[in-house]
């Protein structure tokens, strides 16, 4: 059965997307007595994905009738903790965060719970502690989809490099574990070189170059985020491997985010696929659930009215797993996984104007 919420009418009334300029750290909307004040901490602003999320947030805050204050913790849990203190002093009624270190956020969550300030986490799920809702796509499915695509393209044989994110993050762990498990089960003749990068593009490029030098027969790369896109393309170009997909020297590359540059690179044949992580609806439903919490609404596991599924992760913790499709040049099906074409207008990366 589909889960219908009391906010359906509010969400269905959202107007067509018109992006606003990026909101800087500490920005504030005008306060008013009848509009609940909420805080949003941006986790970083050094990637195209998060800069897109930053652009979407004030748009949806306005449309949902929320006043907004923002900070940027710049991938630093100490700054996130300090920013939470600032939000408390400003009297916010709810807080949305995207902690990059999903273990270290626990004390901050405990403090917000003690203050009765509901918290929604976006993109990541805390290892411990309570939040009102986690807004996230199924990150294990990311790893599975990348595995299925590469396994199909390589015919079940060969070598691939996985440029991992940070393993202190549930996202890095989920993507890594799912990719490895899928390869072991379905493509046991593919050797995987797992490289820890801590979401650092320079580290990813250096490790990829080392792997390709030692193993020139590597035919596949899985980048767990678009943080590695620029460096990967540069390394492949230096090695003479940035060639048309029909060329036998081509190395198949799967990325993860769905930023415009990835979609362009797929169309140009520089990379082959990505998983479109929904920056737009991350912003939308982060604020949607904050408003729901402030209004006293509750939710339960099951299908939603916005093409997602709420699951119970553990006692008292729900996660709304938003859709994140595989994206390819041809929109084909790979290892049983359907994809959409890179020029599909439904993809947020094609709608940034």
mmCIF file of N, CA, C and O in Angstrom, residues 263-336:
data_model
loop_
_atom_site.group_PDB
_atom_site.id
_atom_site.type_symbol
_atom_site.label_atom_id
_atom_site.label_comp_id
_atom_site.label_asym_id
_atom_site.label_seq_id
_atom_site.Cartn_x
_atom_site.Cartn_y
_atom_site.Cartn_z
ATOM 1 N N UNK A 263 27.015 13.674 -17.524
ATOM 2 C CA UNK A 263 26.093 13.425 -18.629
ATOM 3 C C UNK A 263 26.713 13.831 -19.960
ATOM 4 O O UNK A 263 26.565 13.132 -20.966
ATOM 5 N N UNK A 264 27.420 14.942 -19.958
ATOM 6 C CA UNK A 264 28.125 15.394 -21.161
ATOM 7 C C UNK A 264 29.215 14.398 -21.553
ATOM 8 O O UNK A 264 29.384 14.082 -22.744
ATOM 9 N N UNK A 265 29.940 13.891 -20.566
ATOM 10 C CA UNK A 265 31.020 12.937 -20.840
ATOM 11 C C UNK A 265 30.486 11.617 -21.387
ATOM 12 O O UNK A 265 31.131 10.971 -22.220
ATOM 13 N N UNK A 266 29.289 11.206 -20.932
ATOM 14 C CA UNK A 266 28.673 10.006 -21.496
ATOM 15 C C UNK A 266 28.314 10.239 -22.952
ATOM 16 O O UNK A 266 28.593 9.399 -23.824
ATOM 17 N N UNK A 267 27.711 11.383 -23.238
ATOM 18 C CA UNK A 267 27.330 11.695 -24.617
ATOM 19 C C UNK A 267 28.541 11.755 -25.543
ATOM 20 O O UNK A 267 28.459 11.401 -26.720
ATOM 21 N N UNK A 268 29.674 12.191 -24.999
ATOM 22 C CA UNK A 268 30.900 12.307 -25.790
ATOM 23 C C UNK A 268 31.700 11.008 -25.842
ATOM 24 O O UNK A 268 32.730 10.945 -26.515
ATOM 25 N N UNK A 269 31.267 9.987 -25.125
ATOM 26 C CA UNK A 269 31.960 8.709 -25.126
ATOM 27 C C UNK A 269 33.194 8.661 -24.247
ATOM 28 O O UNK A 269 33.991 7.727 -24.344
ATOM 29 N N UNK A 270 33.344 9.649 -23.365
ATOM 30 C CA UNK A 270 34.520 9.668 -22.484
ATOM 31 C C UNK A 270 34.329 8.743 -21.280
ATOM 32 O O UNK A 270 35.280 8.118 -20.818
ATOM 33 N N UNK A 271 33.123 8.713 -20.739
ATOM 34 C CA UNK A 271 32.774 7.710 -19.742
ATOM 35 C C UNK A 271 31.526 7.006 -20.266
ATOM 36 O O UNK A 271 30.939 7.418 -21.280
ATOM 37 N N UNK A 272 31.095 5.965 -19.568
ATOM 38 C CA UNK A 272 30.061 5.117 -20.138
ATOM 39 C C UNK A 272 28.739 5.129 -19.370
ATOM 40 O O UNK A 272 27.690 4.861 -19.957
ATOM 41 N N UNK A 273 28.795 5.412 -18.087
ATOM 42 C CA UNK A 273 27.570 5.369 -17.289
ATOM 43 C C UNK A 273 27.771 6.140 -15.990
ATOM 44 O O UNK A 273 28.902 6.423 -15.576
ATOM 45 N N UNK A 274 26.646 6.479 -15.373
ATOM 46 C CA UNK A 274 26.662 7.029 -14.024
ATOM 47 C C UNK A 274 25.371 6.619 -13.342
ATOM 48 O O UNK A 274 24.457 6.083 -13.986
ATOM 49 N N UNK A 275 25.308 6.830 -12.051
ATOM 50 C CA UNK A 275 24.053 6.683 -11.312
ATOM 51 C C UNK A 275 23.655 8.084 -10.876
ATOM 52 O O UNK A 275 24.448 8.804 -10.268
ATOM 53 N N UNK A 276 22.443 8.482 -11.241
ATOM 54 C CA UNK A 276 22.003 9.851 -10.982
ATOM 55 C C UNK A 276 21.499 9.986 -9.554
ATOM 56 O O UNK A 276 20.360 9.636 -9.242
ATOM 57 N N UNK A 277 22.356 10.498 -8.687
ATOM 58 C CA UNK A 277 21.990 10.755 -7.297
ATOM 59 C C UNK A 277 21.173 12.053 -7.260
ATOM 60 O O UNK A 277 21.635 13.081 -7.735
ATOM 61 N N UNK A 278 19.977 12.021 -6.682
ATOM 62 C CA UNK A 278 19.014 13.111 -6.904
ATOM 63 C C UNK A 278 19.232 14.357 -6.053
ATOM 64 O O UNK A 278 18.583 14.553 -5.025
ATOM 65 N N UNK A 279 20.113 15.240 -6.474
ATOM 66 C CA UNK A 279 20.381 16.475 -5.733
ATOM 67 C C UNK A 279 19.127 17.325 -5.555
ATOM 68 O O UNK A 279 18.938 17.957 -4.511
ATOM 69 N N UNK A 280 18.271 17.326 -6.575
ATOM 70 C CA UNK A 280 17.076 18.162 -6.501
ATOM 71 C C UNK A 280 16.092 17.666 -5.455
ATOM 72 O O UNK A 280 15.648 18.429 -4.590
ATOM 73 N N UNK A 281 15.774 16.372 -5.496
ATOM 74 C CA UNK A 281 14.786 15.894 -4.527
ATOM 75 C C UNK A 281 15.395 15.600 -3.159
ATOM 76 O O UNK A 281 14.652 15.453 -2.183
ATOM 77 N N UNK A 282 16.725 15.540 -3.058
ATOM 78 C CA UNK A 282 17.330 15.558 -1.728
ATOM 79 C C UNK A 282 16.936 16.855 -1.019
ATOM 80 O O UNK A 282 16.516 16.856 0.140
ATOM 81 N N UNK A 283 17.111 17.979 -1.719
ATOM 82 C CA UNK A 283 16.761 19.274 -1.134
ATOM 83 C C UNK A 283 15.265 19.359 -0.848
ATOM 84 O O UNK A 283 14.834 19.818 0.222
ATOM 85 N N UNK A 284 14.472 18.896 -1.802
ATOM 86 C CA UNK A 284 13.015 18.979 -1.665
ATOM 87 C C UNK A 284 12.513 18.207 -0.457
ATOM 88 O O UNK A 284 11.764 18.741 0.384
ATOM 89 N N UNK A 285 12.936 16.957 -0.325
ATOM 90 C CA UNK A 285 12.375 16.134 0.739
ATOM 91 C C UNK A 285 13.065 16.324 2.087
ATOM 92 O O UNK A 285 12.476 16.021 3.130
ATOM 93 N N UNK A 286 14.260 16.857 2.097
ATOM 94 C CA UNK A 286 14.853 17.267 3.377
ATOM 95 C C UNK A 286 13.950 18.294 4.045
ATOM 96 O O UNK A 286 13.604 18.183 5.233
ATOM 97 N N UNK A 287 13.535 19.291 3.277
ATOM 98 C CA UNK A 287 12.681 20.355 3.810
ATOM 99 C C UNK A 287 11.247 19.882 4.016
ATOM 100 O O UNK A 287 10.572 20.293 4.973
ATOM 101 N N UNK A 288 10.785 19.027 3.136
ATOM 102 C CA UNK A 288 9.443 18.433 3.274
ATOM 103 C C UNK A 288 9.300 17.737 4.626
ATOM 104 O O UNK A 288 8.309 17.929 5.355
ATOM 105 N N UNK A 289 10.302 16.912 4.980
ATOM 106 C CA UNK A 289 10.222 16.173 6.240
ATOM 107 C C UNK A 289 10.459 17.077 7.450
ATOM 108 O O UNK A 289 9.901 16.823 8.529
ATOM 109 N N UNK A 290 11.249 18.131 7.316
ATOM 110 C CA UNK A 290 11.374 19.088 8.414
ATOM 111 C C UNK A 290 10.028 19.749 8.689
ATOM 112 O O UNK A 290 9.613 19.885 9.851
ATOM 113 N N UNK A 291 9.351 20.149 7.630
ATOM 114 C CA UNK A 291 8.032 20.768 7.810
ATOM 115 C C UNK A 291 7.055 19.770 8.431
ATOM 116 O O UNK A 291 6.253 20.118 9.306
ATOM 117 N N UNK A 292 7.140 18.522 7.986
ATOM 118 C CA UNK A 292 6.261 17.492 8.548
ATOM 119 C C UNK A 292 6.521 17.311 10.038
ATOM 120 O O UNK A 292 5.582 17.181 10.838
ATOM 121 N N UNK A 293 7.789 17.302 10.434
ATOM 122 C CA UNK A 293 8.137 17.143 11.850
ATOM 123 C C UNK A 293 7.605 18.311 12.674
ATOM 124 O O UNK A 293 7.041 18.117 13.767
ATOM 125 N N UNK A 294 7.787 19.518 12.166
ATOM 126 C CA UNK A 294 7.310 20.707 12.864
ATOM 127 C C UNK A 294 5.786 20.670 13.007
ATOM 128 O O UNK A 294 5.224 21.085 14.033
ATOM 129 N N UNK A 295 5.107 20.126 11.982
ATOM 130 C CA UNK A 295 3.646 20.046 11.995
ATOM 131 C C UNK A 295 3.120 18.839 12.769
ATOM 132 O O UNK A 295 1.904 18.629 12.846
ATOM 133 N N UNK A 296 4.032 18.022 13.325
ATOM 134 C CA UNK A 296 3.604 16.889 14.134
ATOM 135 C C UNK A 296 3.191 15.657 13.348
ATOM 136 O O UNK A 296 2.511 14.773 13.880
ATOM 137 N N UNK A 297 3.575 15.565 12.097
ATOM 138 C CA UNK A 297 3.236 14.402 11.282
ATOM 139 C C UNK A 297 4.147 13.222 11.619
ATOM 140 O O UNK A 297 5.238 13.394 12.152
ATOM 141 N N UNK A 298 3.691 12.031 11.301
ATOM 142 C CA UNK A 298 4.496 10.830 11.496
ATOM 143 C C UNK A 298 4.429 9.977 10.234
ATOM 144 O O UNK A 298 3.521 10.129 9.403
ATOM 145 N N UNK A 299 5.382 9.043 10.102
ATOM 146 C CA UNK A 299 5.467 8.199 8.917
ATOM 147 C C UNK A 299 5.729 6.762 9.331
ATOM 148 O O UNK A 299 6.111 6.485 10.476
ATOM 149 N N UNK A 300 5.523 5.855 8.413
ATOM 150 C CA UNK A 300 5.780 4.444 8.654
ATOM 151 C C UNK A 300 6.369 3.819 7.392
ATOM 152 O O UNK A 300 6.277 4.400 6.301
ATOM 153 N N UNK A 301 6.983 2.647 7.503
ATOM 154 C CA UNK A 301 7.590 2.019 6.329
ATOM 155 C C UNK A 301 6.557 1.704 5.249
ATOM 156 O O UNK A 301 5.392 1.423 5.533
ATOM 157 N N UNK A 302 7.004 1.760 4.002
ATOM 158 C CA UNK A 302 6.137 1.426 2.871
ATOM 159 C C UNK A 302 6.394 2.325 1.690
ATOM 160 O O UNK A 302 7.247 3.223 1.724
ATOM 161 N N UNK A 303 5.656 2.072 0.611
ATOM 162 C CA UNK A 303 5.767 2.908 -0.579
ATOM 163 C C UNK A 303 5.206 4.295 -0.303
ATOM 164 O O UNK A 303 4.248 4.465 0.468
ATOM 165 N N UNK A 304 5.799 5.297 -0.925
ATOM 166 C CA UNK A 304 5.334 6.676 -0.776
ATOM 167 C C UNK A 304 4.600 7.114 -2.029
ATOM 168 O O UNK A 304 4.487 6.360 -3.005
ATOM 169 N N UNK A 305 4.134 8.351 -2.010
ATOM 170 C CA UNK A 305 3.468 8.908 -3.189
ATOM 171 C C UNK A 305 4.456 9.639 -4.092
ATOM 172 O O UNK A 305 4.056 10.348 -5.006
ATOM 173 N N UNK A 306 5.769 9.506 -3.837
ATOM 174 C CA UNK A 306 6.751 10.167 -4.702
ATOM 175 C C UNK A 306 7.805 9.180 -5.200
ATOM 176 O O UNK A 306 8.982 9.478 -5.269
ATOM 177 N N UNK A 307 7.337 7.969 -5.559
ATOM 178 C CA UNK A 307 8.162 6.961 -6.244
ATOM 179 C C UNK A 307 9.364 6.533 -5.416
ATOM 180 O O UNK A 307 10.475 6.379 -5.937
ATOM 181 N N UNK A 308 9.167 6.359 -4.133
ATOM 182 C CA UNK A 308 10.249 5.912 -3.260
ATOM 183 C C UNK A 308 9.680 4.951 -2.225
ATOM 184 O O UNK A 308 8.470 4.694 -2.180
ATOM 185 N N UNK A 309 10.558 4.417 -1.402
ATOM 186 C CA UNK A 309 10.144 3.497 -0.348
ATOM 187 C C UNK A 309 10.770 3.926 0.975
ATOM 188 O O UNK A 309 11.979 4.163 1.043
ATOM 189 N N UNK A 310 9.943 4.030 2.006
ATOM 190 C CA UNK A 310 10.454 4.270 3.353
ATOM 191 C C UNK A 310 10.737 2.916 3.993
ATOM 192 O O UNK A 310 9.879 2.040 4.012
ATOM 193 N N UNK A 311 11.960 2.765 4.484
ATOM 194 C CA UNK A 311 12.326 1.528 5.179
ATOM 195 C C UNK A 311 12.671 1.850 6.636
ATOM 196 O O UNK A 311 13.007 2.990 6.964
ATOM 197 N N UNK A 312 12.563 0.845 7.489
ATOM 198 C CA UNK A 312 13.012 1.009 8.876
ATOM 199 C C UNK A 312 14.408 0.432 8.981
ATOM 200 O O UNK A 312 14.618 -0.767 8.822
ATOM 201 N N UNK A 313 15.381 1.301 9.237
ATOM 202 C CA UNK A 313 16.779 0.893 9.306
ATOM 203 C C UNK A 313 17.062 0.179 10.617
ATOM 204 O O UNK A 313 17.733 -0.848 10.669
ATOM 205 N N UNK A 314 16.542 0.748 11.701
ATOM 206 C CA UNK A 314 16.636 0.167 13.036
ATOM 207 C C UNK A 314 15.508 0.773 13.850
ATOM 208 O O UNK A 314 14.780 1.644 13.359
ATOM 209 N N UNK A 315 15.335 0.330 15.054
ATOM 210 C CA UNK A 315 14.249 0.842 15.882
ATOM 211 C C UNK A 315 14.305 2.366 15.958
ATOM 212 O O UNK A 315 15.324 2.949 16.335
ATOM 213 N N UNK A 316 13.209 2.988 15.550
ATOM 214 C CA UNK A 316 13.112 4.435 15.654
ATOM 215 C C UNK A 316 13.770 5.214 14.540
ATOM 216 O O UNK A 316 13.776 6.447 14.581
ATOM 217 N N UNK A 317 14.332 4.533 13.527
ATOM 218 C CA UNK A 317 15.014 5.250 12.440
ATOM 219 C C UNK A 317 14.447 4.824 11.094
ATOM 220 O O UNK A 317 14.557 3.667 10.694
ATOM 221 N N UNK A 318 13.832 5.792 10.400
ATOM 222 C CA UNK A 318 13.269 5.567 9.075
ATOM 223 C C UNK A 318 14.119 6.239 8.013
ATOM 224 O O UNK A 318 14.720 7.287 8.253
ATOM 225 N N UNK A 319 14.139 5.632 6.830
ATOM 226 C CA UNK A 319 14.899 6.183 5.705
ATOM 227 C C UNK A 319 14.022 6.175 4.460
ATOM 228 O O UNK A 319 13.491 5.125 4.069
ATOM 229 N N UNK A 320 13.873 7.329 3.847
ATOM 230 C CA UNK A 320 13.145 7.438 2.579
ATOM 231 C C UNK A 320 14.157 7.255 1.449
ATOM 232 O O UNK A 320 14.992 8.129 1.200
ATOM 233 N N UNK A 321 14.089 6.114 0.789
ATOM 234 C CA UNK A 321 15.055 5.782 -0.253
ATOM 235 C C UNK A 321 14.532 6.273 -1.601
ATOM 236 O O UNK A 321 13.673 5.645 -2.228
ATOM 237 N N UNK A 322 15.068 7.393 -2.035
ATOM 238 C CA UNK A 322 14.623 8.048 -3.257
ATOM 239 C C UNK A 322 15.213 7.361 -4.491
ATOM 240 O O UNK A 322 16.284 6.758 -4.429
ATOM 241 N N UNK A 323 14.531 7.463 -5.634
ATOM 242 C CA UNK A 323 15.008 6.779 -6.840
ATOM 243 C C UNK A 323 16.286 7.406 -7.390
ATOM 244 O O UNK A 323 16.473 8.621 -7.337
ATOM 245 N N UNK A 324 17.174 6.550 -7.920
ATOM 246 C CA UNK A 324 18.450 6.992 -8.494
ATOM 247 C C UNK A 324 18.785 6.067 -9.662
ATOM 248 O O UNK A 324 19.364 4.996 -9.471
ATOM 249 N N UNK A 325 18.424 6.445 -10.890
ATOM 250 C CA UNK A 325 18.570 5.531 -12.027
ATOM 251 C C UNK A 325 19.997 5.426 -12.563
ATOM 252 O O UNK A 325 20.794 6.356 -12.445
ATOM 253 N N UNK A 326 20.297 4.274 -13.157
ATOM 254 C CA UNK A 326 21.503 4.112 -13.950
ATOM 255 C C UNK A 326 21.326 4.909 -15.236
ATOM 256 O O UNK A 326 20.245 4.897 -15.840
ATOM 257 N N UNK A 327 22.372 5.605 -15.658
ATOM 258 C CA UNK A 327 22.319 6.446 -16.855
ATOM 259 C C UNK A 327 23.387 5.976 -17.830
ATOM 260 O O UNK A 327 24.553 5.818 -17.457
ATOM 261 N N UNK A 328 22.986 5.756 -19.082
ATOM 262 C CA UNK A 328 23.915 5.312 -20.126
ATOM 263 C C UNK A 328 23.646 6.081 -21.407
ATOM 264 O O UNK A 328 22.690 6.856 -21.490
ATOM 265 N N UNK A 329 24.480 5.840 -22.418
ATOM 266 C CA UNK A 329 24.289 6.515 -23.701
ATOM 267 C C UNK A 329 23.079 5.975 -24.455
ATOM 268 O O UNK A 329 22.380 6.722 -25.143
ATOM 269 N N UNK A 330 22.815 4.667 -24.306
ATOM 270 C CA UNK A 330 21.765 4.050 -25.120
ATOM 271 C C UNK A 330 20.488 3.732 -24.364
ATOM 272 O O UNK A 330 19.499 3.306 -24.969
ATOM 273 N N UNK A 331 20.472 3.917 -23.046
ATOM 274 C CA UNK A 331 19.280 3.600 -22.282
ATOM 275 C C UNK A 331 18.977 2.116 -22.219
ATOM 276 O O UNK A 331 17.818 1.727 -21.997
ATOM 277 N N UNK A 332 19.989 1.271 -22.386
ATOM 278 C CA UNK A 332 19.791 -0.168 -22.411
ATOM 279 C C UNK A 332 19.678 -0.777 -21.028
ATOM 280 O O UNK A 332 19.735 -0.086 -20.011
ATOM 281 N N UNK A 333 19.520 -2.096 -21.006
ATOM 282 C CA UNK A 333 19.457 -2.859 -19.765
ATOM 283 C C UNK A 333 20.735 -3.674 -19.631
ATOM 284 O O UNK A 333 21.134 -4.366 -20.573
ATOM 285 N N UNK A 334 21.371 -3.603 -18.471
ATOM 286 C CA UNK A 334 22.669 -4.250 -18.257
ATOM 287 C C UNK A 334 22.616 -5.126 -17.017
ATOM 288 O O UNK A 334 22.387 -4.628 -15.922
ATOM 289 N N UNK A 335 22.802 -6.420 -17.217
ATOM 290 C CA UNK A 335 22.747 -7.349 -16.101
ATOM 291 C C UNK A 335 21.421 -7.301 -15.375
ATOM 292 O O UNK A 335 21.368 -7.484 -14.158
ATOM 293 N N UNK A 336 20.351 -7.030 -16.113
ATOM 294 C CA UNK A 336 19.021 -6.932 -15.528
ATOM 295 C C UNK A 336 18.672 -5.566 -14.984
ATOM 296 O O UNK A 336 17.567 -5.367 -14.485
#
